C-alpha positions as a printed NumPy array, in Angstrom:
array([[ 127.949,   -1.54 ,  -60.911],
       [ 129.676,    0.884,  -58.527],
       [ 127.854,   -0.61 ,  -55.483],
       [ 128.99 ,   -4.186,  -56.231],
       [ 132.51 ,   -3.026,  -56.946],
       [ 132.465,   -1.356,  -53.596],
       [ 130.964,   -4.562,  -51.509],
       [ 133.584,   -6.748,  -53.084],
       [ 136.733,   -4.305,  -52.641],
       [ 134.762,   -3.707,  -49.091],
       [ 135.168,   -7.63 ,  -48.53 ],
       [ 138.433,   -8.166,  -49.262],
       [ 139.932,   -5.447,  -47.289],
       [ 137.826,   -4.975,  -44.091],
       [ 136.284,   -8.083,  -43.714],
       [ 139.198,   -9.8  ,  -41.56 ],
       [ 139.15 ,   -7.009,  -38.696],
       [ 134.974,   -6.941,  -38.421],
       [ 134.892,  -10.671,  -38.672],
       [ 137.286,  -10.485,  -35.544],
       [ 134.96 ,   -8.364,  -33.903],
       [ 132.434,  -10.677,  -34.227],
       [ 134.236,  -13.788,  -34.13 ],
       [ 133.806,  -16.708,  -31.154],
       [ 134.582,  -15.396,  -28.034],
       [ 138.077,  -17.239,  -26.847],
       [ 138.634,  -18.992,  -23.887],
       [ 138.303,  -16.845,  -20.943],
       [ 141.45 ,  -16.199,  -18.613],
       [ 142.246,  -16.984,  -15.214],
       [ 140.884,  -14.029,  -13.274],
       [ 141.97 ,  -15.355,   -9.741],
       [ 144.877,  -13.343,   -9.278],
       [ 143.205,  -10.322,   -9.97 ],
       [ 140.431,  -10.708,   -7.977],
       [ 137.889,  -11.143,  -10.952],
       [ 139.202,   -7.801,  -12.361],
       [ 140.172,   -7.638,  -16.145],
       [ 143.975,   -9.179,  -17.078],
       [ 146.117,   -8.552,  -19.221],
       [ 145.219,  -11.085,  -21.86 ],
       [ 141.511,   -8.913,  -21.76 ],
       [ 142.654,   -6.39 ,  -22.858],
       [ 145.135,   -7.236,  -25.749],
       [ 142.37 ,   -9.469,  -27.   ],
       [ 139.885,   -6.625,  -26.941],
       [ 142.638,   -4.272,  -28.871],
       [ 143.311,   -7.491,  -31.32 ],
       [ 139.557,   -7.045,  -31.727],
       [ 138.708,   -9.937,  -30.824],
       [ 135.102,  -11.014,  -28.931],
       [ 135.846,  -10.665,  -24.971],
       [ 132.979,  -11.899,  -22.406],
       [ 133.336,   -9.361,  -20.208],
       [ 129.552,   -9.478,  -18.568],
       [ 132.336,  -10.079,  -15.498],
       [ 132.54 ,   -6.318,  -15.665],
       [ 129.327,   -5.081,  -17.714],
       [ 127.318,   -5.581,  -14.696],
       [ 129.523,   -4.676,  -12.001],
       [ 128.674,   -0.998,  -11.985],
       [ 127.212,   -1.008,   -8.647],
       [ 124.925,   -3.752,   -7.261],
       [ 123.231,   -1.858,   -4.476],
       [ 121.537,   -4.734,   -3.29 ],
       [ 124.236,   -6.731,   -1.831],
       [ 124.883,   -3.374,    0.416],
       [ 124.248,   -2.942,    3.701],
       [ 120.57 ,   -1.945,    4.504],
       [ 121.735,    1.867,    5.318],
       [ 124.03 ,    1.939,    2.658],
       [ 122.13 ,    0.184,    0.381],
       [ 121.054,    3.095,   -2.275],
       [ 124.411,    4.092,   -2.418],
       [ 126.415,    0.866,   -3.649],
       [ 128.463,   -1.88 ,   -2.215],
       [ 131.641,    0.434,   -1.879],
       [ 129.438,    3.26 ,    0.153],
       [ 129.077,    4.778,   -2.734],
       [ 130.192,    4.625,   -6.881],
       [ 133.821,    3.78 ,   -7.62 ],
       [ 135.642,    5.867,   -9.93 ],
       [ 136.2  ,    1.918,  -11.952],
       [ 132.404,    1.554,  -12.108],
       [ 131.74 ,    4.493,  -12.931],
       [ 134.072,    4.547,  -16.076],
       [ 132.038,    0.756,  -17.023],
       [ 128.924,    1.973,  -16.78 ],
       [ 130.028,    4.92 ,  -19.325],
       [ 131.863,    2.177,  -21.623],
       [ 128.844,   -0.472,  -21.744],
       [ 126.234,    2.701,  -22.584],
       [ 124.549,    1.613,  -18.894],
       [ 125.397,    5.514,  -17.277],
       [ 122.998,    7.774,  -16.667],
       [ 124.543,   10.347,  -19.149],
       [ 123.303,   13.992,  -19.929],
       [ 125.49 ,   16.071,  -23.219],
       [ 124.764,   19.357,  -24.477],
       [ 125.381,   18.209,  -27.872],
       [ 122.831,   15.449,  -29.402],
       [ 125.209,   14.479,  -32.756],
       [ 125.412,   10.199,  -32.821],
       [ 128.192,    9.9  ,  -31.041],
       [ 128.059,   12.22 ,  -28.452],
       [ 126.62 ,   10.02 ,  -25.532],
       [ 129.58 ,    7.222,  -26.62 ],
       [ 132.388,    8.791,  -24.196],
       [ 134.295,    5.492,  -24.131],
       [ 135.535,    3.553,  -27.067],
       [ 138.456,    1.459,  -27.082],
       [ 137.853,   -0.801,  -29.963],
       [ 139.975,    1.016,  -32.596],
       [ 143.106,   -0.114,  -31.466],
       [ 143.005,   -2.356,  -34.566],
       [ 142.509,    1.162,  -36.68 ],
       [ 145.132,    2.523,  -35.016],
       [ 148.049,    0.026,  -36.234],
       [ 146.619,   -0.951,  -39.2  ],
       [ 147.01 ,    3.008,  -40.269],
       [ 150.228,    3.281,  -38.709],
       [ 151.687,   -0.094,  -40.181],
       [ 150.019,   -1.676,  -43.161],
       [ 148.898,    1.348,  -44.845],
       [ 151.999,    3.71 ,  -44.896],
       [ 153.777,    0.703,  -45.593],
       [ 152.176,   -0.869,  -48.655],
       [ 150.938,    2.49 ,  -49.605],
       [ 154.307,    3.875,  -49.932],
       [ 155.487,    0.864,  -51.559],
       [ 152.812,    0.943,  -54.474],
       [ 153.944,    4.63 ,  -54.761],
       [ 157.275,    4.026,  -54.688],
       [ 157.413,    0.834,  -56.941],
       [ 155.222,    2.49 ,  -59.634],
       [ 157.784,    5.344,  -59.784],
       [ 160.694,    2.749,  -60.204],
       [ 158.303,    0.74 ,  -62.766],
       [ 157.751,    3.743,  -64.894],
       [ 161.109,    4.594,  -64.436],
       [ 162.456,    1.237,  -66.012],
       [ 160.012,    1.238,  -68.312],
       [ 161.115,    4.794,  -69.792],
       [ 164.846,    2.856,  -69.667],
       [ 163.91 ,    0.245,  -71.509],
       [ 161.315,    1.509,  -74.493],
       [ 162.481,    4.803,  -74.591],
       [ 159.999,    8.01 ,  -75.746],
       [ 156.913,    6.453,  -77.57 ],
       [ 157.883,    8.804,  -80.983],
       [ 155.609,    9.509,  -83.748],
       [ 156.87 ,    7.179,  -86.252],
       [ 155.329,    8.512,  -89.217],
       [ 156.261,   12.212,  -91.033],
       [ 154.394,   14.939,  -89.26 ],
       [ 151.632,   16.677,  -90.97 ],
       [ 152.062,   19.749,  -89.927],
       [ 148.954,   21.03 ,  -89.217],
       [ 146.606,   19.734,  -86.047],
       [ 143.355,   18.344,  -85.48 ],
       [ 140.879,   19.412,  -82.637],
       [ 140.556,   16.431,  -80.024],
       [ 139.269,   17.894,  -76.758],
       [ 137.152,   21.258,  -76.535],
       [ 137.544,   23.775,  -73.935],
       [ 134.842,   22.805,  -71.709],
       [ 137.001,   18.784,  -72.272],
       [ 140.167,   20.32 ,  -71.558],
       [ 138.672,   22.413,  -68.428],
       [ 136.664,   18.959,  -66.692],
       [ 140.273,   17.486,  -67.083],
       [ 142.238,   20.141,  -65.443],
       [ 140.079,   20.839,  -62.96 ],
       [ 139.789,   17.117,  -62.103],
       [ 143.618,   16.911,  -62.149],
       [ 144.599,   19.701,  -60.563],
       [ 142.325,   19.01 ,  -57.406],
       [ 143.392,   15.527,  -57.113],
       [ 147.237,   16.327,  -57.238],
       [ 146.601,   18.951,  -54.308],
       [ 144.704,   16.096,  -52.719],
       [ 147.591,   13.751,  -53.244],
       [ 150.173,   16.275,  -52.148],
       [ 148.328,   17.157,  -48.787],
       [ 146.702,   13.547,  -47.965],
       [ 150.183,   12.558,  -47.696],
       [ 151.388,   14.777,  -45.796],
       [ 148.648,   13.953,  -43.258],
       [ 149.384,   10.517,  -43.078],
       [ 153.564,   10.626,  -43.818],
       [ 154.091,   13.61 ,  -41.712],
       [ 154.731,   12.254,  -38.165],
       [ 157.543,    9.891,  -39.745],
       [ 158.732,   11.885,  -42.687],
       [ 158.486,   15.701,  -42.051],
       [ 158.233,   16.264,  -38.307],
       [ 162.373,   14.705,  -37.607],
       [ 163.316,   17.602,  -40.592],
       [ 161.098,   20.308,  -40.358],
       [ 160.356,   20.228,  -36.273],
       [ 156.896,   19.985,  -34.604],
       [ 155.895,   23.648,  -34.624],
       [ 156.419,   24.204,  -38.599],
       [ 154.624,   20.61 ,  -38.98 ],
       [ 151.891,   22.079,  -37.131],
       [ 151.374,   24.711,  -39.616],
       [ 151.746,   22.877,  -42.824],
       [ 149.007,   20.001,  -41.478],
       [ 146.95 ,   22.366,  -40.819],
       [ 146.854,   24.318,  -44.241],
       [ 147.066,   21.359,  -45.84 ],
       [ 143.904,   20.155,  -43.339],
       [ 141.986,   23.215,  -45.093],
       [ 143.215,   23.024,  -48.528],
       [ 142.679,   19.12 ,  -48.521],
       [ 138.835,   19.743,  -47.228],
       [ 137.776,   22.394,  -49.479],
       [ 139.695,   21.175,  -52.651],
       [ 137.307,   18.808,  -52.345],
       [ 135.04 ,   19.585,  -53.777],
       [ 136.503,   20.456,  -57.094],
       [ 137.602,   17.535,  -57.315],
       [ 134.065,   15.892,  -56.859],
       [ 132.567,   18.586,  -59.39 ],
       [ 135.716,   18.093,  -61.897],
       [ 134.641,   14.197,  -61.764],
       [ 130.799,   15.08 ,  -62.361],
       [ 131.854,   17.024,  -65.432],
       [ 134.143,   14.625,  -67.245],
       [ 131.706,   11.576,  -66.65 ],
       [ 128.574,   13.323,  -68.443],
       [ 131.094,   14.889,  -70.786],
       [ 133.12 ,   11.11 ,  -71.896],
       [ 130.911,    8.157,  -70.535],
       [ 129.392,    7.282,  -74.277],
       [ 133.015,    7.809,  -75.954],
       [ 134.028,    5.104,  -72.965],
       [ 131.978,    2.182,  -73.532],
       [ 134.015,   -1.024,  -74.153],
       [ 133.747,   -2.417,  -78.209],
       [ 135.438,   -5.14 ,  -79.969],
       [ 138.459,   -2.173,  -81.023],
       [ 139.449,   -2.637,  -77.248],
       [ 140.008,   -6.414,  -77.29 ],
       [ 142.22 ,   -5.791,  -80.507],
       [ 144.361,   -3.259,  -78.835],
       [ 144.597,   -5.238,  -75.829],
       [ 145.914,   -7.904,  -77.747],
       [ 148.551,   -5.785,  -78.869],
       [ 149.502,   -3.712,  -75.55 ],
       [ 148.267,   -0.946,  -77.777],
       [ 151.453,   -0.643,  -79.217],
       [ 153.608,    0.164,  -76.059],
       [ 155.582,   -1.888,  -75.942],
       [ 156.817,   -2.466,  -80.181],
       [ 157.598,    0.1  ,  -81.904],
       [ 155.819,    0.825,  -85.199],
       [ 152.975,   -1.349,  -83.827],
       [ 149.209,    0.898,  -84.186],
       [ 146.209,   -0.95 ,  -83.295],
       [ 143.058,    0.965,  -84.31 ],
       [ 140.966,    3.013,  -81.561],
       [ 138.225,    5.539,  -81.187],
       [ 138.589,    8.497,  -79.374],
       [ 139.642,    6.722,  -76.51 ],
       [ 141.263,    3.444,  -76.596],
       [ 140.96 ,    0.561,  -74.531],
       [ 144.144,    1.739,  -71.784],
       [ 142.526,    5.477,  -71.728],
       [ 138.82 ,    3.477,  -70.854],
       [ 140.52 ,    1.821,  -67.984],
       [ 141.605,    4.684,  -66.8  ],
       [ 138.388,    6.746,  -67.207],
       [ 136.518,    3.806,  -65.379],
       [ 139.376,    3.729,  -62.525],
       [ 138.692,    7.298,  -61.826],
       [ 135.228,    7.329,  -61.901],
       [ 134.682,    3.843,  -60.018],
       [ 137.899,    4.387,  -57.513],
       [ 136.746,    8.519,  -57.538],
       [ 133.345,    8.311,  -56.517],
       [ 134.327,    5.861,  -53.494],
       [ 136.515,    8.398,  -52.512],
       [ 134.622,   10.801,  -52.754],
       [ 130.98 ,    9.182,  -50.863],
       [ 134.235,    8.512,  -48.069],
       [ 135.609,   11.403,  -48.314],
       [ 131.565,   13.04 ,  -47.415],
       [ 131.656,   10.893,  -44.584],
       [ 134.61 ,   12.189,  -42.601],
       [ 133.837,   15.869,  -43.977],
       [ 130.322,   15.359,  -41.702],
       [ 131.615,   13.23 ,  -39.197],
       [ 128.927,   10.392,  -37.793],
       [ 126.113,   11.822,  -40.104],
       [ 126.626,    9.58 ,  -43.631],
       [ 127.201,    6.123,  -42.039],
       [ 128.258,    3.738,  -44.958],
       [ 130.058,    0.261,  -43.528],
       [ 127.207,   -0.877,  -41.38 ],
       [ 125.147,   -1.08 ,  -44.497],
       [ 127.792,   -2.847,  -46.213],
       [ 128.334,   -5.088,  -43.677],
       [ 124.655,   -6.187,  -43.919],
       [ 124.529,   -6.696,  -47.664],
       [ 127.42 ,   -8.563,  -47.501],
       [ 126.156,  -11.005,  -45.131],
       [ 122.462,  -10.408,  -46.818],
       [ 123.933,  -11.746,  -50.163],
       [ 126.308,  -14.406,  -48.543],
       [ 129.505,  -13.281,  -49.773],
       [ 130.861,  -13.146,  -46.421],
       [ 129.777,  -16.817,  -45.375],
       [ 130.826,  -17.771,  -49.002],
       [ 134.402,  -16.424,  -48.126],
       [ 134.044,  -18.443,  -44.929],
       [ 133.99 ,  -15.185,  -42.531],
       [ 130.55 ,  -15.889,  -41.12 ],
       [ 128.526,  -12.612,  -40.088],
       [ 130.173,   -9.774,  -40.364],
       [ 129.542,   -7.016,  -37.747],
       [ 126.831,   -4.417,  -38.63 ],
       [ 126.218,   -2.661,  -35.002],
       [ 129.019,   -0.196,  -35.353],
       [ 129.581,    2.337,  -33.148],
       [ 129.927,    6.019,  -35.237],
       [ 133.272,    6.164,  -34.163],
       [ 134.17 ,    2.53 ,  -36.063],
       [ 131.915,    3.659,  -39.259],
       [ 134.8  ,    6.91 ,  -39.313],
       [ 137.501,    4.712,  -38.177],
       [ 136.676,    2.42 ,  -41.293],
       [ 135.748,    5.352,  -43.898],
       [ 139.107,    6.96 ,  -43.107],
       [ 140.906,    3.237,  -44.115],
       [ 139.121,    3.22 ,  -46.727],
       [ 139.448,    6.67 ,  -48.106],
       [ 143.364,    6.411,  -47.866],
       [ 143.218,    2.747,  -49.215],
       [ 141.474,    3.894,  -52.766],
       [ 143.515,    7.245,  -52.929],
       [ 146.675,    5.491,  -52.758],
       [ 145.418,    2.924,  -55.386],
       [ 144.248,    5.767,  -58.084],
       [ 147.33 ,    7.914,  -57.047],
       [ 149.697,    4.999,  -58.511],
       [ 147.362,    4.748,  -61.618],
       [ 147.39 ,    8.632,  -62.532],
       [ 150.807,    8.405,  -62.306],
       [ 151.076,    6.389,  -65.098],
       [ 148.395,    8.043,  -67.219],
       [ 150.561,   11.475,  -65.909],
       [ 154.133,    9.482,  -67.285],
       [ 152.403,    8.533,  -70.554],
       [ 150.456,   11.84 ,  -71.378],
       [ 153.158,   13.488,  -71.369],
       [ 157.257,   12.34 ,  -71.251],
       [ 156.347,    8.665,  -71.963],
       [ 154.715,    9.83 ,  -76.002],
       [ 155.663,   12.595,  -78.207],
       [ 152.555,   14.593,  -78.674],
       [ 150.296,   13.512,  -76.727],
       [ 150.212,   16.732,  -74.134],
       [ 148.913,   19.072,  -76.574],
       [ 145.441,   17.463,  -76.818],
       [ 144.658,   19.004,  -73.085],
       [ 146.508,   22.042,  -73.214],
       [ 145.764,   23.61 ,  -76.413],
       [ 143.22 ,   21.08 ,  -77.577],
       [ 144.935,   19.73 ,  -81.074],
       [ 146.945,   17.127,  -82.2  ],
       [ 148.967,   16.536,  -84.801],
       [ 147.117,   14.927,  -87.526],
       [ 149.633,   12.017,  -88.376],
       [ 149.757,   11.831,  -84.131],
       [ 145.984,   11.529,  -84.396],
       [ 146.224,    8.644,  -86.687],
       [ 148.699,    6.086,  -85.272],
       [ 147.053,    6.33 ,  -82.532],
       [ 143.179,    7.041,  -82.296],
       [ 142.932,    6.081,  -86.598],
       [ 138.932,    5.168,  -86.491],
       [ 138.095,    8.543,  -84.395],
       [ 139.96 ,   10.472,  -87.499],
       [ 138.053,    8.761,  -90.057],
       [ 134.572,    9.753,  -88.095],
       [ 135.936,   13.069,  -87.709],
       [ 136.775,   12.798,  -91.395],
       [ 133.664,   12.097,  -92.377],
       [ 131.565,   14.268,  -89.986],
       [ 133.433,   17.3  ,  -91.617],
       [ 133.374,   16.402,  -95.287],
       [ 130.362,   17.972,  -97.739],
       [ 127.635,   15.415,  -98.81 ],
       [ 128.482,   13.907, -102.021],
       [ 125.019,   13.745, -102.618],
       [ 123.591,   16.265, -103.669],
       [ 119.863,   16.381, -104.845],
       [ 118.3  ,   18.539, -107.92 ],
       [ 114.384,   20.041, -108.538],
       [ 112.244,   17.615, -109.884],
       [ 110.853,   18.545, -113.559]])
């Protein structure tokens, strides 16, 4: 299920720049003026990413054999120009000899990420910071509007259990390394823009780089926090027929004295269970990727099931590009990486808003574990009959045969 939610999501938001890679090469320019040399149009094509034919300067990286006989092993120009030298390194055709052998290491040359580039400096800061930002604002309004979600009933006065310790530690753990995640992934990606014009370059410098190490060995709490709470909830998370009645209802949000029956979990806690795990594990298999750069290649795959199972050609994209070069597989795990954090961030802060300022006593069940019992059934009523009955004596109760 996670692998098709990950080719679709991978579809709609990457497809347009590989397809452009890929696309029909466009009509070539007049190279007169420049004596067959690249123009200008070449290159903002190639940074659009769109298909250049540039065999004009692929093979021009030497042609000893229109030399002169004595010069003849030695090029046309007496010898290699620094400009073919630097095309034979871009088009793979050098004769080139690293001390390190990692997948990338012989590319020296690649100027295809120009699309990365803007697209991380434009789209995403802007719409991320906008989901951010308008999520606040809606949760905001919506705290104007219905007030604190109160326990309408007389309290009990004594508590129920909901979540044991080993619950209530998968959860913290979980949340506690994804806020720090949060915290210093923006400040990665905001901190040119937002930090550097009031804090100056050389205290930037420090904070992105602790925030560099905290954000890269957080980690992998986070991934072992989202281990734990998926072996320990996955069976209380599976959708029923309770959901579709609570659904029906908005749970009860948004009326007052309105208390559709749920289970442990209802349906709005499942969705966000199945956002975290679904959304977490993608940014976490992402997140793998850039912590061992060029050695877990994931979009070239992707890429080929897509076209494999004709979802691109069905979205009328055509093939979409699976030779990628390691730098473009990192170029597109970083997008995506940032892309799914911001998503989840703007869902946990909702579940953050209504776990704990947006309804009266709901925090308690993952700091101390209990609930009040009249809390317990407005809200989660079927789960306090189970418990009910798990805890009760056997009315039956069986005598010696005579």
């Amino acid at each position: 299920m996670i692998r098709s939610v990950l080719v679709v999501l991978f579809t709609l938001l990457f497809a347009a720049p590989a397809f452009a890679q890929d696309s029909t090469a466009t009509a070539q320019p007049d190279r007169s003026a420049t004596g067959g040399a690249q123009t200008l149009d070449d290159i903002l094509a190639r940074q659009r990413g769109e298909k250049v034919d540039d065999k004009f300067r692929r093979d021009n990286t030497g042609a000893s054999g229109e030399a002169a006989d004595m010069a003849r092993q030695l090029g046309i120009l007496g010898g290699a120009s620094d400009s073919e030298l630097f095309r034979a390194l871009r088009y793979g055709s050098a004769d080139v000899t690293v001390s390190s052998k990692t997948p990338a290491s012989e590319v020296l040359i690649q100027d295809g990420g120009m699309w990365w580039l803007e697209f991380r400096q434009g789209p995403l800061l802007k719409w991320g910071g906008y989901l951010l930002l308008g999520t606040l604002a809606f949760l905001g309004l919506f705290y104007l509007l219905r007030g604190r979600i109160r326990i309408d009933g007389e309290k009990a006065g004594h508590t129920i259990l909901r979540f044991k310790a080993i619950e209530r530690f998968g959860h913290w753990l979980l949340a506690g390394s994804f806020i720090l995640l949060g915290i210093t992934g923006l400040i990665t990606l905001f901190g040119r823009i937002g930090l550097i014009p009031i804090v100056g370059h050389d205290a930037f410098a420090t904070l992105a780089s602790g925030s560099k190490w905290i954000h890269n060995n957080v980690s992998w709490a986070f991934m072992l926090g989202l281990a734990l709470i998926f072996v320990l909830w996955v069976a209380k998370n599976i959708p029923d027929r309770t959901d579709i009645k609570w659904l029906a209802v908005g749970g009860g949000l948004f009326s007052k004295g309105v208390h559709p029956p749920a289970k442990k979990f209802n349906a709005g806690q499942k969705m966000i269970f199945w956002s975290v795990i679904v959304f977490g594990t993608s940014i976490s298999l992402t997140g793998l990727s850039l912590l061992f750069p060029f050695e877990i290649p994931m979009f070239a795959g992707t890429f080929a099931t897509l076209n494999d199972l004709g979802i691109s050609a069905a979205l009328g994209l055509g093939q979409l590009q699976t030779a990628l070069l390691p730098h473009e597989e990192m170029q597109y795990a970083q997008l995506w990486h940032a892309i799914m954090a911001f998503v989840l961030m703007a869902i946990i802060l909702a579940h953050i808003y209504i776990g704990s300022v947006g309804m009266e006593g709901a925090i308690s069940a993952v700091t101390s574990g209990e609930v009040d019992e009249q809390w317990a059934k407005e809200h989660h009523s079927l789960w306090v009959d189970e418990v009910k009955t798990a805890a009760s004596p056997n009315p039956r109760q069986t005598t010696p045969a005579e």
